[in-house]
PDB file of C-alpha atoms in Angstrom:
ATOM      1  CA  UNK A   1      10.223 198.730 -38.490  1.00  0.00           C
ATOM      2  CA  UNK A   2      13.472 199.318 -40.540  1.00  0.00           C
ATOM      3  CA  UNK A   3      15.684 196.810 -42.418  1.00  0.00           C
ATOM      4  CA  UNK A   4      17.986 196.439 -39.471  1.00  0.00           C
ATOM      5  CA  UNK A   5      15.108 195.578 -36.969  1.00  0.00           C
ATOM      6  CA  UNK A   6      13.650 192.965 -39.235  1.00  0.00           C
ATOM      7  CA  UNK A   7      16.914 191.390 -39.624  1.00  0.00           C
ATOM      8  CA  UNK A   8      17.342 191.498 -36.016  1.00  0.00           C
ATOM      9  CA  UNK A   9      13.926 189.936 -35.455  1.00  0.00           C
ATOM     10  CA  UNK A  10      14.398 187.262 -37.847  1.00  0.00           C
ATOM     11  CA  UNK A  11      17.505 186.230 -36.026  1.00  0.00           C
ATOM     12  CA  UNK A  12      15.921 186.151 -32.994  1.00  0.00           C
ATOM     13  CA  UNK A  13      13.043 183.863 -34.537  1.00  0.00           C
ATOM     14  CA  UNK A  14      15.459 181.424 -36.120  1.00  0.00           C
ATOM     15  CA  UNK A  15      17.580 181.156 -32.744  1.00  0.00           C
ATOM     16  CA  UNK A  16      14.246 180.409 -30.585  1.00  0.00           C
ATOM     17  CA  UNK A  17      13.264 177.858 -33.211  1.00  0.00           C
ATOM     18  CA  UNK A  18      16.537 176.054 -33.171  1.00  0.00           C
ATOM     19  CA  UNK A  19      17.693 176.186 -29.352  1.00  0.00           C
ATOM     20  CA  UNK A  20      16.844 173.283 -27.468  1.00  0.00           C
ATOM     21  CA  UNK A  21      17.809 172.343 -24.103  1.00  0.00           C
ATOM     22  CA  UNK A  22      20.466 169.528 -23.665  1.00  0.00           C
ATOM     23  CA  UNK A  23      19.436 166.117 -21.867  1.00  0.00           C
ATOM     24  CA  UNK A  24      21.285 164.941 -18.968  1.00  0.00           C
ATOM     25  CA  UNK A  25      23.723 167.949 -18.096  1.00  0.00           C
ATOM     26  CA  UNK A  26      26.414 166.818 -15.788  1.00  0.00           C
ATOM     27  CA  UNK A  27      25.983 167.724 -12.113  1.00  0.00           C
ATOM     28  CA  UNK A  28      27.967 170.969 -11.483  1.00  0.00           C
ATOM     29  CA  UNK A  29      28.223 171.840 -15.011  1.00  0.00           C
ATOM     30  CA  UNK A  30      27.477 175.458 -16.397  1.00  0.00           C
ATOM     31  CA  UNK A  31      24.186 175.513 -17.880  1.00  0.00           C
ATOM     32  CA  UNK A  32      24.288 175.724 -21.886  1.00  0.00           C
ATOM     33  CA  UNK A  33      21.961 175.314 -24.690  1.00  0.00           C
ATOM     34  CA  UNK A  34      22.568 173.422 -27.954  1.00  0.00           C
ATOM     35  CA  UNK A  35      21.911 175.482 -31.181  1.00  0.00           C
ATOM     36  CA  UNK A  36      20.332 172.185 -33.149  1.00  0.00           C
ATOM     37  CA  UNK A  37      19.248 168.789 -32.124  1.00  0.00           C
ATOM     38  CA  UNK A  38      22.280 166.896 -30.981  1.00  0.00           C
ATOM     39  CA  UNK A  39      23.955 164.623 -33.635  1.00  0.00           C
ATOM     40  CA  UNK A  40      24.631 161.286 -32.529  1.00  0.00           C
ATOM     41  CA  UNK A  41      28.517 161.580 -33.390  1.00  0.00           C
ATOM     42  CA  UNK A  42      29.516 165.189 -34.800  1.00  0.00           C
ATOM     43  CA  UNK A  43      32.912 165.622 -36.285  1.00  0.00           C
ATOM     44  CA  UNK A  44      33.474 169.159 -34.528  1.00  0.00           C
ATOM     45  CA  UNK A  45      31.796 170.317 -31.169  1.00  0.00           C
ATOM     46  CA  UNK A  46      32.171 174.086 -30.226  1.00  0.00           C
ATOM     47  CA  UNK A  47      31.211 175.836 -27.161  1.00  0.00           C
ATOM     48  CA  UNK A  48      30.284 179.720 -28.091  1.00  0.00           C
ATOM     49  CA  UNK A  49      30.318 181.981 -25.246  1.00  0.00           C
ATOM     50  CA  UNK A  50      28.257 185.407 -25.902  1.00  0.00           C
ATOM     51  CA  UNK A  51      26.290 187.963 -24.079  1.00  0.00           C
ATOM     52  CA  UNK A  52      23.356 186.504 -25.805  1.00  0.00           C
ATOM     53  CA  UNK A  53      22.786 184.876 -29.208  1.00  0.00           C
ATOM     54  CA  UNK A  54      22.079 187.796 -31.636  1.00  0.00           C
ATOM     55  CA  UNK A  55      22.985 189.032 -35.256  1.00  0.00           C
ATOM     56  CA  UNK A  56      26.916 188.838 -34.519  1.00  0.00           C
ATOM     57  CA  UNK A  57      27.045 185.291 -33.812  1.00  0.00           C
ATOM     58  CA  UNK A  58      24.618 184.366 -36.545  1.00  0.00           C
ATOM     59  CA  UNK A  59      26.568 186.276 -39.186  1.00  0.00           C
ATOM     60  CA  UNK A  60      30.027 185.141 -38.364  1.00  0.00           C
ATOM     61  CA  UNK A  61      29.490 181.968 -36.605  1.00  0.00           C
ATOM     62  CA  UNK A  62      25.896 179.904 -36.921  1.00  0.00           C
ATOM     63  CA  UNK A  63      25.407 180.921 -40.453  1.00  0.00           C
ATOM     64  CA  UNK A  64      28.928 179.925 -41.870  1.00  0.00           C
ATOM     65  CA  UNK A  65      28.629 176.339 -40.231  1.00  0.00           C
ATOM     66  CA  UNK A  66      25.033 176.034 -41.018  1.00  0.00           C
ATOM     67  CA  UNK A  67      25.494 173.263 -43.731  1.00  0.00           C
ATOM     68  CA  UNK A  68      27.608 171.277 -41.167  1.00  0.00           C
ATOM     69  CA  UNK A  69      25.179 171.710 -38.411  1.00  0.00           C
ATOM     70  CA  UNK A  70      22.225 170.839 -40.437  1.00  0.00           C
ATOM     71  CA  UNK A  71      24.211 167.565 -41.812  1.00  0.00           C
ATOM     72  CA  UNK A  72      24.933 166.623 -38.364  1.00  0.00           C
ATOM     73  CA  UNK A  73      28.830 166.949 -38.667  1.00  0.00           C
ATOM     74  CA  UNK A  74      28.966 170.068 -36.166  1.00  0.00           C
ATOM     75  CA  UNK A  75      27.340 170.686 -32.923  1.00  0.00           C
ATOM     76  CA  UNK A  76      27.381 174.080 -31.001  1.00  0.00           C
ATOM     77  CA  UNK A  77      26.462 174.754 -27.521  1.00  0.00           C
ATOM     78  CA  UNK A  78      25.969 178.185 -26.358  1.00  0.00           C
ATOM     79  CA  UNK A  79      26.913 179.758 -22.966  1.00  0.00           C
ATOM     80  CA  UNK A  80      25.470 183.202 -22.164  1.00  0.00           C
ATOM     81  CA  UNK A  81      26.618 185.705 -19.712  1.00  0.00           C
ATOM     82  CA  UNK A  82      23.260 185.031 -17.926  1.00  0.00           C
ATOM     83  CA  UNK A  83      23.742 181.223 -17.798  1.00  0.00           C
ATOM     84  CA  UNK A  84      27.540 181.411 -16.655  1.00  0.00           C
ATOM     85  CA  UNK A  85      26.195 182.776 -13.146  1.00  0.00           C
ATOM     86  CA  UNK A  86      28.477 184.184 -10.617  1.00  0.00           C
ATOM     87  CA  UNK A  87      28.397 180.818  -8.575  1.00  0.00           C
ATOM     88  CA  UNK A  88      30.291 179.017 -11.426  1.00  0.00           C
ATOM     89  CA  UNK A  89      33.706 178.189 -10.891  1.00  0.00           C
ATOM     90  CA  UNK A  90      36.836 176.997 -13.055  1.00  0.00           C
ATOM     91  CA  UNK A  91      35.806 173.200 -12.041  1.00  0.00           C
ATOM     92  CA  UNK A  92      32.145 173.836 -13.413  1.00  0.00           C
ATOM     93  CA  UNK A  93      33.495 174.963 -16.857  1.00  0.00           C
ATOM     94  CA  UNK A  94      35.711 171.909 -16.755  1.00  0.00           C
ATOM     95  CA  UNK A  95      33.069 169.964 -16.276  1.00  0.00           C
ATOM     96  CA  UNK A  96      31.020 171.474 -19.100  1.00  0.00           C
ATOM     97  CA  UNK A  97      34.038 170.790 -21.281  1.00  0.00           C
ATOM     98  CA  UNK A  98      34.155 167.400 -20.210  1.00  0.00           C
ATOM     99  CA  UNK A  99      30.772 166.394 -20.840  1.00  0.00           C
ATOM    100  CA  UNK A 100      30.353 168.243 -24.343  1.00  0.00           C
ATOM    101  CA  UNK A 101      33.929 167.484 -25.425  1.00  0.00           C
ATOM    102  CA  UNK A 102      34.608 170.739 -27.686  1.00  0.00           C
ATOM    103  CA  UNK A 103      37.400 170.985 -29.990  1.00  0.00           C
ATOM    104  CA  UNK A 104      37.541 174.684 -28.966  1.00  0.00           C
ATOM    105  CA  UNK A 105      35.576 177.478 -27.301  1.00  0.00           C
ATOM    106  CA  UNK A 106      34.887 180.849 -28.660  1.00  0.00           C
ATOM    107  CA  UNK A 107      34.608 184.030 -26.869  1.00  0.00           C
ATOM    108  CA  UNK A 108      32.151 186.417 -28.995  1.00  0.00           C
ATOM    109  CA  UNK A 109      30.926 189.374 -27.144  1.00  0.00           C
ATOM    110  CA  UNK A 110      31.361 187.887 -23.727  1.00  0.00           C
ATOM    111  CA  UNK A 111      32.288 189.990 -21.071  1.00  0.00           C
ATOM    112  CA  UNK A 112      30.970 188.275 -18.082  1.00  0.00           C
ATOM    113  CA  UNK A 113      33.014 188.150 -14.890  1.00  0.00           C
ATOM    114  CA  UNK A 114      33.442 184.267 -15.650  1.00  0.00           C
ATOM    115  CA  UNK A 115      35.271 184.819 -18.657  1.00  0.00           C
ATOM    116  CA  UNK A 116      38.680 184.073 -16.815  1.00  0.00           C
ATOM    117  CA  UNK A 117      37.397 180.965 -15.118  1.00  0.00           C
ATOM    118  CA  UNK A 118      35.789 179.799 -18.318  1.00  0.00           C
ATOM    119  CA  UNK A 119      39.571 180.127 -19.700  1.00  0.00           C
ATOM    120  CA  UNK A 120      41.299 178.455 -16.539  1.00  0.00           C
ATOM    121  CA  UNK A 121      38.648 175.426 -17.271  1.00  0.00           C
ATOM    122  CA  UNK A 122      39.456 175.204 -20.683  1.00  0.00           C
ATOM    123  CA  UNK A 123      43.338 175.270 -19.957  1.00  0.00           C
ATOM    124  CA  UNK A 124      42.835 172.561 -17.359  1.00  0.00           C
ATOM    125  CA  UNK A 125      41.208 170.411 -19.930  1.00  0.00           C
ATOM    126  CA  UNK A 126      43.362 171.224 -22.754  1.00  0.00           C
ATOM    127  CA  UNK A 127      40.531 172.897 -24.913  1.00  0.00           C
ATOM    128  CA  UNK A 128      41.905 175.701 -27.310  1.00  0.00           C
ATOM    129  CA  UNK A 129      40.411 178.962 -26.802  1.00  0.00           C
ATOM    130  CA  UNK A 130      39.637 181.280 -29.859  1.00  0.00           C
ATOM    131  CA  UNK A 131      38.444 185.192 -29.372  1.00  0.00           C
ATOM    132  CA  UNK A 132      36.062 186.398 -32.033  1.00  0.00           C
ATOM    133  CA  UNK A 133      36.277 190.169 -32.408  1.00  0.00           C
ATOM    134  CA  UNK A 134      33.994 192.203 -34.778  1.00  0.00           C
TER     135      UNK A 134
END
């Protein structure tokens, strides 16, 4: 196993330990997972759209926010291409944003067919959209 493979294996282990399913997802909402245990009132909530959580998101998004996440000041929801199924609509994404109340949504290697619907839902709810390019 080379060094890069060990890094990726470590990222996958860390993510699988920390990801928890939220309780009480809104009906019609797009399924998502939270990266850490939900804080009662975090200062910042972010929704990250990605193909699947991996090293790119760990290095550029999860790790830089770790101190805030661990202190309960930041909460991250992850929507993958798989969870944003073909049956999701802009209204489903809007329901997700109303439920989670993110300060912004971030697209990081999300090339799913649902991307434009996720953006439309964000526009309808007034949620800023950020594109992460690496």
